[in-house]
PDB file of C-alpha atoms in Angstrom:
ATOM      1  CA  MET A   1       0.087   0.120  -0.303  1.00  0.00           C
ATOM      2  CA  THR A   2       1.106   3.577  -0.996  1.00  0.00           C
ATOM      3  CA  SER A   3       1.961   5.918   1.854  1.00  0.00           C
ATOM      4  CA  PRO A   4       0.154   9.396   2.100  1.00  0.00           C
ATOM      5  CA  PRO A   5       2.053  12.010   0.970  1.00  0.00           C
ATOM      6  CA  PRO A   6       3.648  13.870   4.049  1.00  0.00           C
ATOM      7  CA  LEU A   7       1.225  16.484   5.656  1.00  0.00           C
ATOM      8  CA  SER A   8       1.474  20.373   4.111  1.00  0.00           C
ATOM      9  CA  ALA A   9      -1.228  21.923   5.811  1.00  0.00           C
ATOM     10  CA  PRO A  10      -0.933  23.280   9.392  1.00  0.00           C
ATOM     11  CA  PHE A  11      -2.241  20.712  12.104  1.00  0.00           C
ATOM     12  CA  ARG A  12      -1.560  20.237  15.957  1.00  0.00           C
ATOM     13  CA  LEU A  13       0.319  18.426  18.297  1.00  0.00           C
ATOM     14  CA  ARG A  14      -1.015  19.028  21.703  1.00  0.00           C
ATOM     15  CA  ASP A  15      -0.569  22.517  22.697  1.00  0.00           C
ATOM     16  CA  ARG A  16       1.680  23.478  19.405  1.00  0.00           C
ATOM     17  CA  ARG A  17       0.525  24.669  15.837  1.00  0.00           C
ATOM     18  CA  VAL A  18       2.892  23.233  13.643  1.00  0.00           C
ATOM     19  CA  THR A  19       2.737  25.239   9.847  1.00  0.00           C
ATOM     20  CA  PRO A  20       4.889  23.591   7.507  1.00  0.00           C
ATOM     21  CA  ALA A  21       4.849  25.791   5.210  1.00  0.00           C
ATOM     22  CA  ARG A  22       6.616  28.810   7.294  1.00  0.00           C
ATOM     23  CA  ASN A  23       8.726  25.750   8.941  1.00  0.00           C
ATOM     24  CA  SER A  24       7.738  26.688  12.235  1.00  0.00           C
ATOM     25  CA  VAL A  25       6.328  25.701  15.813  1.00  0.00           C
ATOM     26  CA  GLN A  26       3.606  27.846  17.589  1.00  0.00           C
ATOM     27  CA  GLY A  27       3.660  27.309  21.374  1.00  0.00           C
ATOM     28  CA  PRO A  28       2.794  28.755  24.569  1.00  0.00           C
ATOM     29  CA  ASP A  29       6.440  30.129  24.311  1.00  0.00           C
ATOM     30  CA  GLY A  30       6.019  32.223  20.854  1.00  0.00           C
ATOM     31  CA  GLU A  31       7.312  30.912  17.634  1.00  0.00           C
ATOM     32  CA  THR A  32       9.783  28.784  16.782  1.00  0.00           C
ATOM     33  CA  GLY A  33      11.474  28.348  13.614  1.00  0.00           C
ATOM     34  CA  ILE A  34      12.326  25.046  12.380  1.00  0.00           C
ATOM     35  CA  GLU A  35      15.108  23.543   9.451  1.00  0.00           C
ATOM     36  CA  PRO A  36      13.328  22.070   6.288  1.00  0.00           C
ATOM     37  CA  LYS A  37      14.269  18.156   6.972  1.00  0.00           C
ATOM     38  CA  ILE A  38      13.434  18.478  10.262  1.00  0.00           C
ATOM     39  CA  MET A  39      10.239  19.628   9.570  1.00  0.00           C
ATOM     40  CA  ALA A  40       9.890  16.870   6.588  1.00  0.00           C
ATOM     41  CA  VAL A  41      10.471  14.548   9.227  1.00  0.00           C
ATOM     42  CA  LEU A  42       7.586  15.741  11.458  1.00  0.00           C
ATOM     43  CA  CYS A  43       5.488  15.824   8.954  1.00  0.00           C
ATOM     44  CA  VAL A  44       6.256  12.034   7.770  1.00  0.00           C
ATOM     45  CA  LEU A  45       5.858  11.076  11.198  1.00  0.00           C
ATOM     46  CA  ALA A  46       2.295  13.073  10.960  1.00  0.00           C
ATOM     47  CA  ALA A  47       0.542  11.639   7.994  1.00  0.00           C
ATOM     48  CA  GLU A  48       0.372   8.555   9.949  1.00  0.00           C
ATOM     49  CA  PRO A  49       0.105   8.851  13.100  1.00  0.00           C
ATOM     50  CA  GLY A  50       0.584   5.474  15.113  1.00  0.00           C
ATOM     51  CA  ARG A  51       2.611   3.708  12.557  1.00  0.00           C
ATOM     52  CA  VAL A  52       6.246   2.632  13.213  1.00  0.00           C
ATOM     53  CA  PHE A  53       8.773   4.273  10.654  1.00  0.00           C
ATOM     54  CA  THR A  54      11.734   2.605  11.017  1.00  0.00           C
ATOM     55  CA  ARG A  55      15.003   4.764  10.511  1.00  0.00           C
ATOM     56  CA  ALA A  56      15.916   3.441   7.484  1.00  0.00           C
ATOM     57  CA  GLU A  57      12.976   4.463   6.001  1.00  0.00           C
ATOM     58  CA  LEU A  58      12.766   7.855   6.978  1.00  0.00           C
ATOM     59  CA  ILE A  59      16.130   8.690   6.373  1.00  0.00           C
ATOM     60  CA  ASP A  60      15.523   7.161   2.917  1.00  0.00           C
ATOM     61  CA  LYS A  61      12.396   9.934   2.675  1.00  0.00           C
ATOM     62  CA  VAL A  62      13.624  13.138   3.455  1.00  0.00           C
ATOM     63  CA  TRP A  63      17.791  12.642   3.062  1.00  0.00           C
ATOM     64  CA  GLY A  64      17.760   9.688   0.691  1.00  0.00           C
ATOM     65  CA  ALA A  65      21.629   8.599   0.063  1.00  0.00           C
ATOM     66  CA  GLU A  66      23.218  11.515   1.917  1.00  0.00           C
ATOM     67  CA  PHE A  67      26.149  10.802   3.561  1.00  0.00           C
ATOM     68  CA  GLY A  68      25.385  11.300   7.336  1.00  0.00           C
ATOM     69  CA  ALA A  69      21.911  10.827   7.364  1.00  0.00           C
ATOM     70  CA  ASP A  70      21.828   8.659  10.193  1.00  0.00           C
ATOM     71  CA  GLU A  71      23.279  11.211  12.491  1.00  0.00           C
ATOM     72  CA  SER A  72      20.980  13.879  11.079  1.00  0.00           C
ATOM     73  CA  LEU A  73      18.224  11.939  11.980  1.00  0.00           C
ATOM     74  CA  THR A  74      19.047  11.619  15.661  1.00  0.00           C
ATOM     75  CA  ARG A  75      19.626  15.347  15.651  1.00  0.00           C
ATOM     76  CA  ALA A  76      16.297  16.000  13.927  1.00  0.00           C
ATOM     77  CA  ILE A  77      14.117  13.890  16.455  1.00  0.00           C
ATOM     78  CA  SER A  78      16.176  15.721  19.549  1.00  0.00           C
ATOM     79  CA  HIS A  79      15.328  19.206  18.398  1.00  0.00           C
ATOM     80  CA  LEU A  80      11.623  17.948  17.356  1.00  0.00           C
ATOM     81  CA  ARG A  81      11.416  16.843  20.790  1.00  0.00           C
ATOM     82  CA  LYS A  82      12.509  20.479  22.344  1.00  0.00           C
ATOM     83  CA  ALA A  83      10.337  22.434  20.042  1.00  0.00           C
ATOM     84  CA  LEU A  84       7.381  20.581  20.787  1.00  0.00           C
ATOM     85  CA  GLY A  85       7.816  20.372  24.991  1.00  0.00           C
ATOM     86  CA  ASP A  86       8.413  16.096  24.400  1.00  0.00           C
ATOM     87  CA  THR A  87      10.860  13.799  26.081  1.00  0.00           C
ATOM     88  CA  ARG A  88      12.222  10.749  25.254  1.00  0.00           C
ATOM     89  CA  ASN A  89      11.546   8.766  28.663  1.00  0.00           C
ATOM     90  CA  GLU A  90       8.179  10.121  28.953  1.00  0.00           C
ATOM     91  CA  PRO A  91       6.932  10.922  25.375  1.00  0.00           C
ATOM     92  CA  ALA A  92       3.721  12.373  24.338  1.00  0.00           C
ATOM     93  CA  VAL A  93       4.380  13.277  20.673  1.00  0.00           C
ATOM     94  CA  ILE A  94       7.443  11.242  19.475  1.00  0.00           C
ATOM     95  CA  GLU A  95       7.712   7.648  20.856  1.00  0.00           C
ATOM     96  CA  THR A  96      11.404   5.906  20.046  1.00  0.00           C
ATOM     97  CA  ILE A  97      10.875   2.082  19.327  1.00  0.00           C
ATOM     98  CA  ALA A  98      13.736  -0.223  20.764  1.00  0.00           C
ATOM     99  CA  LYS A  99      15.482  -1.468  17.638  1.00  0.00           C
ATOM    100  CA  ARG A 100      12.158  -0.234  15.283  1.00  0.00           C
ATOM    101  CA  GLY A 101      11.810   3.391  15.130  1.00  0.00           C
ATOM    102  CA  TYR A 102       9.723   6.084  16.050  1.00  0.00           C
ATOM    103  CA  ARG A 103       6.317   6.821  15.688  1.00  0.00           C
ATOM    104  CA  LEU A 104       4.052   9.678  16.085  1.00  0.00           C
ATOM    105  CA  LEU A 105       1.447   8.937  18.857  1.00  0.00           C
ATOM    106  CA  PRO A 106      -2.043   9.259  17.498  1.00  0.00           C
ATOM    107  CA  ASP A 107      -3.270  10.689  20.332  1.00  0.00           C
ATOM    108  CA  ALA A 108      -1.011  13.541  20.108  1.00  0.00           C
ATOM    109  CA  LEU A 109      -2.589  15.340  16.558  1.00  0.00           C
ATOM    110  CA  ILE A 110      -5.559  17.160  16.594  1.00  0.00           C
ATOM    111  CA  PRO A 111      -6.944  17.955  13.236  1.00  0.00           C
ATOM    112  CA  GLU A 112      -6.603  21.540  12.939  1.00  0.00           C
ATOM    113  CA  SER A 113     -10.625  21.920  12.613  1.00  0.00           C
ATOM    114  CA  GLN A 114     -11.093  20.156  16.128  1.00  0.00           C
ATOM    115  CA  ALA A 115      -8.575  22.428  17.925  1.00  0.00           C
ATOM    116  CA  PRO A 116     -10.347  24.283  20.761  1.00  0.00           C
ATOM    117  CA  GLY A 117     -10.452  28.077  20.822  1.00  0.00           C
ATOM    118  CA  SER A 118      -9.869  30.646  17.883  1.00  0.00           C
ATOM    119  CA  GLN A 119      -6.704  30.075  15.893  1.00  0.00           C
ATOM    120  CA  PRO A 120      -3.418  32.325  17.086  1.00  0.00           C
ATOM    121  CA  PRO A 121      -2.554  34.713  14.142  1.00  0.00           C
ATOM    122  CA  GLU A 122       0.268  34.278  12.268  1.00  0.00           C
ATOM    123  CA  PRO A 123       3.116  36.743  12.540  1.00  0.00           C
ATOM    124  CA  PRO A 124       4.677  38.468   9.581  1.00  0.00           C
ATOM    125  CA  SER A 125       7.618  36.403   8.659  1.00  0.00           C
ATOM    126  CA  SER A 126      10.013  39.053  10.155  1.00  0.00           C
ATOM    127  CA  ALA A 127       8.382  38.068  13.440  1.00  0.00           C
ATOM    128  CA  ILE A 128       8.991  34.919  13.784  1.00  0.00           C
ATOM    129  CA  VAL A 129      10.771  34.001  16.971  1.00  0.00           C
ATOM    130  CA  GLU A 130      13.775  31.892  17.190  1.00  0.00           C
ATOM    131  CA  THR A 131      15.198  29.780  20.208  1.00  0.00           C
ATOM    132  CA  PRO A 132      18.789  30.964  21.025  1.00  0.00           C
ATOM    133  CA  ARG A 133      20.322  27.831  19.684  1.00  0.00           C
ATOM    134  CA  ALA A 134      17.949  28.268  16.281  1.00  0.00           C
ATOM    135  CA  ARG A 135      20.349  28.635  13.327  1.00  0.00           C
ATOM    136  CA  PRO A 136      19.872  31.275  10.884  1.00  0.00           C
ATOM    137  CA  SER A 137      18.215  30.657   7.908  1.00  0.00           C
ATOM    138  CA  ASN A 138      21.485  30.710   5.649  1.00  0.00           C
ATOM    139  CA  ARG A 139      22.985  27.776   7.434  1.00  0.00           C
ATOM    140  CA  ARG A 140      21.953  23.897   7.630  1.00  0.00           C
ATOM    141  CA  ILE A 141      22.545  21.592  11.141  1.00  0.00           C
ATOM    142  CA  TRP A 142      22.629  18.582   9.224  1.00  0.00           C
ATOM    143  CA  LEU A 143      25.723  16.705   9.722  1.00  0.00           C
ATOM    144  CA  ILE A 144      25.780  15.690   6.232  1.00  0.00           C
ATOM    145  CA  GLY A 145      29.757  15.377   6.485  1.00  0.00           C
ATOM    146  CA  ALA A 146      31.657  15.241   3.213  1.00  0.00           C
ATOM    147  CA  GLY A 147      33.553  12.587   1.733  1.00  0.00           C
ATOM    148  CA  ALA A 148      36.787  14.190   2.463  1.00  0.00           C
ATOM    149  CA  ALA A 149      35.904  14.479   5.896  1.00  0.00           C
ATOM    150  CA  ALA A 150      34.381  10.689   6.708  1.00  0.00           C
ATOM    151  CA  ALA A 151      37.884   9.999   5.031  1.00  0.00           C
ATOM    152  CA  GLY A 152      40.064  11.915   7.008  1.00  0.00           C
ATOM    153  CA  ALA A 153      38.488  10.978  10.413  1.00  0.00           C
ATOM    154  CA  GLY A 154      38.275   7.265   9.329  1.00  0.00           C
ATOM    155  CA  ALA A 155      41.536   6.419  10.457  1.00  0.00           C
ATOM    156  CA  LEU A 156      41.286   7.567  14.175  1.00  0.00           C
ATOM    157  CA  LEU A 157      38.313   5.131  15.452  1.00  0.00           C
ATOM    158  CA  TRP A 158      40.195   4.427  18.905  1.00  0.00           C
ATOM    159  CA  LEU A 159      42.304   6.513  20.672  1.00  0.00           C
ATOM    160  CA  GLY A 160      43.563   4.117  23.069  1.00  0.00           C
ATOM    161  CA  PRO A 161      47.296   4.785  23.646  1.00  0.00           C
ATOM    162  CA  PHE A 162      46.344   7.585  25.662  1.00  0.00           C
ATOM    163  CA  ALA A 163      46.146   7.032  29.599  1.00  0.00           C
ATOM    164  CA  ARG A 164      43.168   8.291  31.177  1.00  0.00           C
ATOM    165  CA  SER A 165      42.560   9.298  34.422  1.00  0.00           C
ATOM    166  CA  ALA A 166      39.882   7.150  36.422  1.00  0.00           C
ATOM    167  CA  GLY A 167      36.007   8.102  35.495  1.00  0.00           C
ATOM    168  CA  ALA A 168      37.251  10.262  32.338  1.00  0.00           C
ATOM    169  CA  ILE A 169      34.586  11.891  30.513  1.00  0.00           C
ATOM    170  CA  ALA A 170      33.465   9.803  27.353  1.00  0.00           C
ATOM    171  CA  LEU A 171      33.327  12.160  24.133  1.00  0.00           C
ATOM    172  CA  ILE A 172      32.461  10.986  20.513  1.00  0.00           C
ATOM    173  CA  VAL A 173      33.519  13.316  17.617  1.00  0.00           C
ATOM    174  CA  LEU A 174      31.779  13.103  15.001  1.00  0.00           C
ATOM    175  CA  PRO A 175      32.814  14.541  11.626  1.00  0.00           C
ATOM    176  CA  VAL A 176      32.794  18.640  11.105  1.00  0.00           C
ATOM    177  CA  ASN A 177      30.472  19.115   8.645  1.00  0.00           C
ATOM    178  CA  ALA A 178      31.122  21.490   5.738  1.00  0.00           C
ATOM    179  CA  ILE A 179      28.232  23.255   5.045  1.00  0.00           C
ATOM    180  CA  GLN A 180      29.049  23.742   1.309  1.00  0.00           C
ATOM    181  CA  ARG A 181      30.171  21.262  -1.238  1.00  0.00           C
ATOM    182  CA  GLU A 182      33.611  23.288  -2.489  1.00  0.00           C
ATOM    183  CA  PRO A 183      36.179  21.072  -1.823  1.00  0.00           C
ATOM    184  CA  SER A 184      38.281  23.698   0.300  1.00  0.00           C
ATOM    185  CA  GLN A 185      35.247  23.878   2.925  1.00  0.00           C
ATOM    186  CA  GLN A 186      35.397  19.922   2.756  1.00  0.00           C
ATOM    187  CA  SER A 187      38.996  19.743   3.094  1.00  0.00           C
ATOM    188  CA  LEU A 188      39.064  22.345   5.975  1.00  0.00           C
ATOM    189  CA  ALA A 189      35.957  20.519   7.813  1.00  0.00           C
ATOM    190  CA  ALA A 190      37.884  17.229   7.656  1.00  0.00           C
ATOM    191  CA  ALA A 191      41.553  19.105   8.509  1.00  0.00           C
ATOM    192  CA  LEU A 192      39.303  20.331  11.839  1.00  0.00           C
ATOM    193  CA  THR A 193      37.834  17.126  13.092  1.00  0.00           C
ATOM    194  CA  VAL A 194      41.609  15.584  12.743  1.00  0.00           C
ATOM    195  CA  ASP A 195      42.620  18.649  15.239  1.00  0.00           C
ATOM    196  CA  LEU A 196      39.791  18.196  17.834  1.00  0.00           C
ATOM    197  CA  VAL A 197      40.283  14.944  17.987  1.00  0.00           C
ATOM    198  CA  GLY A 198      44.431  15.380  18.382  1.00  0.00           C
ATOM    199  CA  VAL A 199      43.966  18.416  21.151  1.00  0.00           C
ATOM    200  CA  LEU A 200      41.199  16.834  23.168  1.00  0.00           C
ATOM    201  CA  ALA A 201      42.615  13.363  23.322  1.00  0.00           C
ATOM    202  CA  ARG A 202      45.374  14.593  24.795  1.00  0.00           C
ATOM    203  CA  ASP A 203      43.337  15.735  27.706  1.00  0.00           C
ATOM    204  CA  ARG A 204      43.047  12.911  30.062  1.00  0.00           C
ATOM    205  CA  ARG A 205      39.950  13.909  31.850  1.00  0.00           C
ATOM    206  CA  LEU A 206      38.430  13.365  28.649  1.00  0.00           C
ATOM    207  CA  HIS A 207      37.920   9.575  26.787  1.00  0.00           C
ATOM    208  CA  VAL A 208      37.857  10.442  22.799  1.00  0.00           C
ATOM    209  CA  THR A 209      36.452   8.054  20.143  1.00  0.00           C
ATOM    210  CA  VAL A 210      35.061   8.925  16.767  1.00  0.00           C
ATOM    211  CA  ARG A 211      31.608   8.568  15.000  1.00  0.00           C
ATOM    212  CA  ARG A 212      30.768   5.738  17.477  1.00  0.00           C
ATOM    213  CA  PRO A 213      31.590   4.888  21.355  1.00  0.00           C
ATOM    214  CA  ASP A 214      34.387   3.158  22.524  1.00  0.00           C
ATOM    215  CA  PRO A 215      32.729  -0.973  23.105  1.00  0.00           C
ATOM    216  CA  ASN A 216      34.948  -1.385  25.884  1.00  0.00           C
ATOM    217  CA  LEU A 217      34.171   1.682  27.668  1.00  0.00           C
ATOM    218  CA  PRO A 218      31.766   1.080  30.919  1.00  0.00           C
ATOM    219  CA  LYS A 219      28.052   1.972  30.404  1.00  0.00           C
ATOM    220  CA  ARG A 220      28.216   4.007  33.474  1.00  0.00           C
ATOM    221  CA  GLY A 221      28.179   7.640  33.419  1.00  0.00           C
ATOM    222  CA  ARG A 222      27.011   9.735  30.720  1.00  0.00           C
ATOM    223  CA  ARG A 223      28.434   9.698  27.570  1.00  0.00           C
ATOM    224  CA  TYR A 224      28.634  13.337  24.969  1.00  0.00           C
ATOM    225  CA  SER A 225      28.374  13.532  21.289  1.00  0.00           C
ATOM    226  CA  LEU A 226      30.379  16.576  19.644  1.00  0.00           C
ATOM    227  CA  TYR A 227      28.772  18.631  16.307  1.00  0.00           C
ATOM    228  CA  ALA A 228      30.110  20.865  14.701  1.00  0.00           C
ATOM    229  CA  ASP A 229      29.458  22.760  11.217  1.00  0.00           C
ATOM    230  CA  LEU A 230      31.155  25.416   9.404  1.00  0.00           C
ATOM    231  CA  GLN A 231      31.252  27.673   6.691  1.00  0.00           C
ATOM    232  CA  THR A 232      33.467  30.143   4.908  1.00  0.00           C
ATOM    233  CA  ALA A 233      33.121  33.304   2.746  1.00  0.00           C
ATOM    234  CA  THR A 234      35.609  35.670   1.715  1.00  0.00           C
ATOM    235  CA  GLY A 235      38.196  36.289   4.684  1.00  0.00           C
ATOM    236  CA  GLU A 236      35.591  35.391   7.315  1.00  0.00           C
ATOM    237  CA  LEU A 237      34.849  31.441   9.419  1.00  0.00           C
ATOM    238  CA  LYS A 238      31.919  30.268  10.951  1.00  0.00           C
ATOM    239  CA  ALA A 239      31.281  27.728  12.748  1.00  0.00           C
ATOM    240  CA  HIS A 240      28.768  26.323  15.111  1.00  0.00           C
ATOM    241  CA  VAL A 241      29.336  23.513  17.875  1.00  0.00           C
ATOM    242  CA  GLU A 242      27.038  21.437  19.953  1.00  0.00           C
ATOM    243  CA  ILE A 243      27.367  18.832  22.867  1.00  0.00           C
ATOM    244  CA  MET A 244      24.502  16.187  22.809  1.00  0.00           C
ATOM    245  CA  ASP A 245      23.911  13.797  25.499  1.00  0.00           C
ATOM    246  CA  PHE A 246      24.787  10.286  23.572  1.00  0.00           C
ATOM    247  CA  ASP A 247      22.027   8.358  25.368  1.00  0.00           C
ATOM    248  CA  SER A 248      19.299  10.947  25.671  1.00  0.00           C
ATOM    249  CA  ASP A 249      19.714  12.630  22.055  1.00  0.00           C
ATOM    250  CA  GLN A 250      19.178  16.176  24.412  1.00  0.00           C
ATOM    251  CA  ALA A 251      21.351  18.887  23.329  1.00  0.00           C
ATOM    252  CA  LEU A 252      23.422  20.595  25.923  1.00  0.00           C
ATOM    253  CA  TRP A 253      25.495  23.235  25.270  1.00  0.00           C
ATOM    254  CA  SER A 254      26.118  24.856  22.100  1.00  0.00           C
ATOM    255  CA  ARG A 255      28.594  27.790  20.865  1.00  0.00           C
ATOM    256  CA  LEU A 256      28.850  30.020  17.776  1.00  0.00           C
ATOM    257  CA  TYR A 257      32.333  31.068  16.508  1.00  0.00           C
ATOM    258  CA  GLU A 258      32.725  34.111  14.011  1.00  0.00           C
ATOM    259  CA  ARG A 259      36.211  35.254  13.089  1.00  0.00           C
ATOM    260  CA  PRO A 260      38.328  36.507  10.483  1.00  0.00           C
ATOM    261  CA  TYR A 261      39.937  33.796   8.208  1.00  0.00           C
ATOM    262  CA  ASP A 262      43.205  33.861   5.855  1.00  0.00           C
ATOM    263  CA  GLY A 263      43.220  30.184   5.201  1.00  0.00           C
ATOM    264  CA  LYS A 264      46.635  29.955   6.754  1.00  0.00           C
ATOM    265  CA  LEU A 265      47.236  26.387   9.501  1.00  0.00           C
ATOM    266  CA  SER A 266      47.752  29.010  11.738  1.00  0.00           C
ATOM    267  CA  SER A 267      43.843  30.103  11.832  1.00  0.00           C
ATOM    268  CA  GLN A 268      43.076  26.466  11.679  1.00  0.00           C
ATOM    269  CA  ASP A 269      45.024  25.670  14.720  1.00  0.00           C
ATOM    270  CA  ALA A 270      43.423  28.584  16.792  1.00  0.00           C
ATOM    271  CA  LEU A 271      40.081  27.654  15.836  1.00  0.00           C
ATOM    272  CA  ALA A 272      40.750  23.895  16.880  1.00  0.00           C
ATOM    273  CA  GLN A 273      42.323  24.874  20.417  1.00  0.00           C
ATOM    274  CA  SER A 274      39.342  27.717  21.058  1.00  0.00           C
ATOM    275  CA  ILE A 275      36.611  25.035  20.596  1.00  0.00           C
ATOM    276  CA  ALA A 276      38.904  22.503  22.546  1.00  0.00           C
ATOM    277  CA  ARG A 277      38.869  25.073  25.407  1.00  0.00           C
ATOM    278  CA  ASP A 278      35.691  26.031  25.682  1.00  0.00           C
ATOM    279  CA  LEU A 279      34.039  22.498  24.960  1.00  0.00           C
ATOM    280  CA  THR A 280      36.369  20.951  27.762  1.00  0.00           C
ATOM    281  CA  ALA A 281      35.311  23.497  30.172  1.00  0.00           C
ATOM    282  CA  ALA A 282      31.757  23.111  29.595  1.00  0.00           C
ATOM    283  CA  LEU A 283      31.489  19.141  29.837  1.00  0.00           C
ATOM    284  CA  LEU A 284      33.744  19.898  33.073  1.00  0.00           C
ATOM    285  CA  ALA A 285      31.040  22.009  34.442  1.00  0.00           C
ATOM    286  CA  MET A 286      28.291  19.420  33.601  1.00  0.00           C
ATOM    287  CA  GLN A 287      29.985  16.858  35.918  1.00  0.00           C
ATOM    288  CA  PRO A 288      28.327  16.389  39.592  1.00  0.00           C
ATOM    289  CA  THR A 289      30.675  17.685  41.941  1.00  0.00           C
ATOM    290  CA  LYS A 290      32.150  15.119  44.390  1.00  0.00           C
ATOM    291  CA  ARG A 291      31.247  15.339  48.168  1.00  0.00           C
TER     292      ARG A 291
END
């Protein structure tokens, strides 16, 4: 049986109004902008509430064969839950089905015609209020990666030679994503991935792996993922870095780096050092205080 097309008309999920054409979610705290492919995931799920979509199905429908789509889907679900006021442990909108995929809970979907009260007025496009972590419209959050980035990081899978302190913080570094497909940006993303891993791995308080957690790492304690994307323009570089909780898919910290960029290795090294310093400080601050 052919699946129905993704929803395109406005619809309601509990106390949120979703407007696919505007890539927005209107809630009690205002309107939040949603990236197009994240909205596409939600529209696919909402078109068949209650149906369990496998990860492979969602990736095929939204990203196709795009590199890094698996990580992009994980992030998309996390961002949707935040925008919809949902949680993984006590889902009211999107439920994770272990070892299968995701489904939109039927009770969460309210047809627009049945929504209580009058519809909230749609503000003009210039009045859209974004959350502090929302990306500017000219940026994409997907960790699509580049072939060069994957190749550059692929040889760094497990960094075992470095001695770790007891209770080291587990950090999984994903290849830095080049927003644009130009070879120069792909090469920079690959090089920055290598630099970040190298700098972070020298800190004995961290247990650093690339793309996947170390299977020998004890299951106790939290594990974190590092996501970053970048783009360059004439003489300028912009990089957005996020820390995610690996096991809950929740965003915990983010920072935007904007600086002059002359294409020299010294500029690349300075950026990697700055990110690593801020990232380590943020991770240490997240750890419970020992008594």
